C-alpha positions as a printed NumPy array, in Angstrom:
array([[ 27.118,   3.075, -10.889],
       [ 30.293,   3.783,  -9.01 ],
       [ 32.311,   6.865,  -9.795],
       [ 35.188,   4.454, -10.377],
       [ 33.326,   2.573, -13.122],
       [ 35.01 ,   2.039, -16.468],
       [ 34.077,   4.387, -19.312],
       [ 32.546,   1.533, -21.346],
       [ 30.399,   0.489, -18.373],
       [ 29.175,   4.063, -17.917],
       [ 28.287,   4.362, -21.605],
       [ 26.411,   1.051, -21.474],
       [ 24.542,   2.232, -18.384],
       [ 23.547,   5.523, -20.013],
       [ 22.284,   3.707, -23.116],
       [ 20.344,   1.228, -20.966],
       [ 18.753,   4.042, -18.975],
       [ 17.889,   5.928, -22.154],
       [ 16.036,   2.855, -23.414],
       [ 14.016,   2.644, -20.2  ],
       [ 15.887,  -0.173, -18.498],
       [ 17.065,  -0.197, -14.886],
       [ 20.75 ,  -0.198, -14.106],
       [ 22.145,  -1.462, -10.82 ],
       [ 25.842,  -1.402, -10.088],
       [ 27.271,  -4.922,  -9.901],
       [ 28.436,  -4.43 ,  -6.316],
       [ 24.862,  -3.521,  -5.266],
       [ 22.934,  -6.158,  -7.208],
       [ 23.038,  -8.801,  -4.48 ],
       [ 21.784,  -6.359,  -1.828],
       [ 18.983,  -5.044,  -4.065],
       [ 17.782,  -8.522,  -5.006],
       [ 17.895,  -9.646,  -1.348],
       [ 15.692,  -6.674,  -0.454],
       [ 13.196,  -7.483,  -3.223],
       [ 13.144, -11.155,  -2.263],
       [ 12.533, -10.29 ,   1.41 ],
       [  9.704,  -7.89 ,   0.511],
       [  7.989, -10.58 ,  -1.568],
       [  8.287, -13.106,   1.257],
       [  6.727, -10.644,   3.703],
       [  3.806, -10.045,   1.344],
       [  3.117, -13.781,   1.235],
       [  3.396, -14.175,   5.01 ],
       [  1.2  , -11.223,   5.985],
       [ -2.5  , -11.923,   5.516],
       [ -4.38 ,  -9.193,   3.711],
       [ -6.206,  -7.005,   6.166],
       [ -9.828,  -6.901,   5.104],
       [-12.354,  -4.68 ,   6.872],
       [-15.146,  -6.457,   8.75 ],
       [-18.748,  -6.246,   7.573],
       [-19.479,  -3.473,  10.089],
       [-16.356,  -1.558,   9.067],
       [-17.408,  -1.829,   5.422],
       [-20.817,  -0.48 ,   6.375],
       [-19.142,   2.566,   7.911],
       [-16.896,   2.864,   4.861],
       [-19.915,   2.865,   2.524],
       [-21.499,   5.603,   4.607],
       [-18.272,   7.62 ,   4.381],
       [-18.371,   7.134,   0.608],
       [-21.851,   8.685,   0.628],
       [-20.393,  11.747,   2.32 ],
       [-21.807,  11.141,   5.791],
       [-19.929,  12.314,   8.857],
       [-19.315,  10.324,  12.035],
       [-22.37 ,  11.706,  13.846],
       [-24.652,  10.985,  10.879],
       [-23.282,   7.471,  10.529],
       [-23.709,   6.856,  14.254],
       [-27.333,   7.95 ,  14.116],
       [-28.115,   5.884,  11.017],
       [-26.44 ,   2.756,  12.42 ],
       [-27.738,   3.265,  15.979],
       [-24.213,   3.45 ,  17.37 ],
       [-22.26 ,   5.878,  19.468],
       [-20.081,   8.394,  17.671],
       [-17.038,   6.964,  19.441],
       [-17.849,   3.498,  18.119],
       [-18.1  ,   4.832,  14.571],
       [-14.766,   6.623,  14.979],
       [-13.228,   3.357,  16.188],
       [-14.541,   1.579,  13.085],
       [-13.14 ,   4.376,  10.933],
       [ -9.707,   4.111,  12.581],
       [ -9.674,   0.339,  12.019],
       [-10.611,   0.81 ,   8.36 ],
       [ -7.855,   3.387,   7.873],
       [ -5.32 ,   1.065,   9.474],
       [ -6.394,  -1.962,   7.444],
       [ -6.31 ,  -0.006,   4.188],
       [ -3.064,   1.774,   5.046],
       [ -4.513,   5.273,   4.73 ],
       [ -4.933,   8.273,   6.998],
       [ -8.319,   9.731,   6.125],
       [-11.82 ,   9.163,   4.834],
       [-11.18 ,  10.268,   1.256],
       [ -8.13 ,   8.048,   0.941],
       [-10.02 ,   5.145,   2.544],
       [-12.86 ,   5.429,   0.042],
       [-10.431,   5.697,  -2.884],
       [ -8.457,   2.653,  -1.703],
       [-11.617,   0.628,  -1.065],
       [-12.834,   1.427,  -4.583],
       [ -9.435,   0.476,  -6.018],
       [ -9.55 ,  -2.868,  -4.158],
       [-13.143,  -3.49 ,  -5.137],
       [-14.351,  -3.516,  -1.528],
       [-17.114,  -1.015,  -2.284],
       [-18.844,   0.16 ,  -5.439]])
């Protein structure tokens, strides 16, 4: 709400907020709705990034508490290759670490 808003408008806004509703100043409504509309369009246009089978295999190993070297040995890969898979998983899930990756994968139902 603008500081220049009428007293009645301010009272209505306070009551709306108190009842759990969202209040957007009339002069900002168009901009807010344009932003929401644009965000929804982007979600439809961008394909969901899903880890590959090999990346999921690394993710499952991370979920079991294995480190990069242990995963590399178990999968007969180089440690650098495992770290590359990890980085790709983090990027695809939008996270920055193993714990967050496992939590997000569980939330999405990618691993059990």
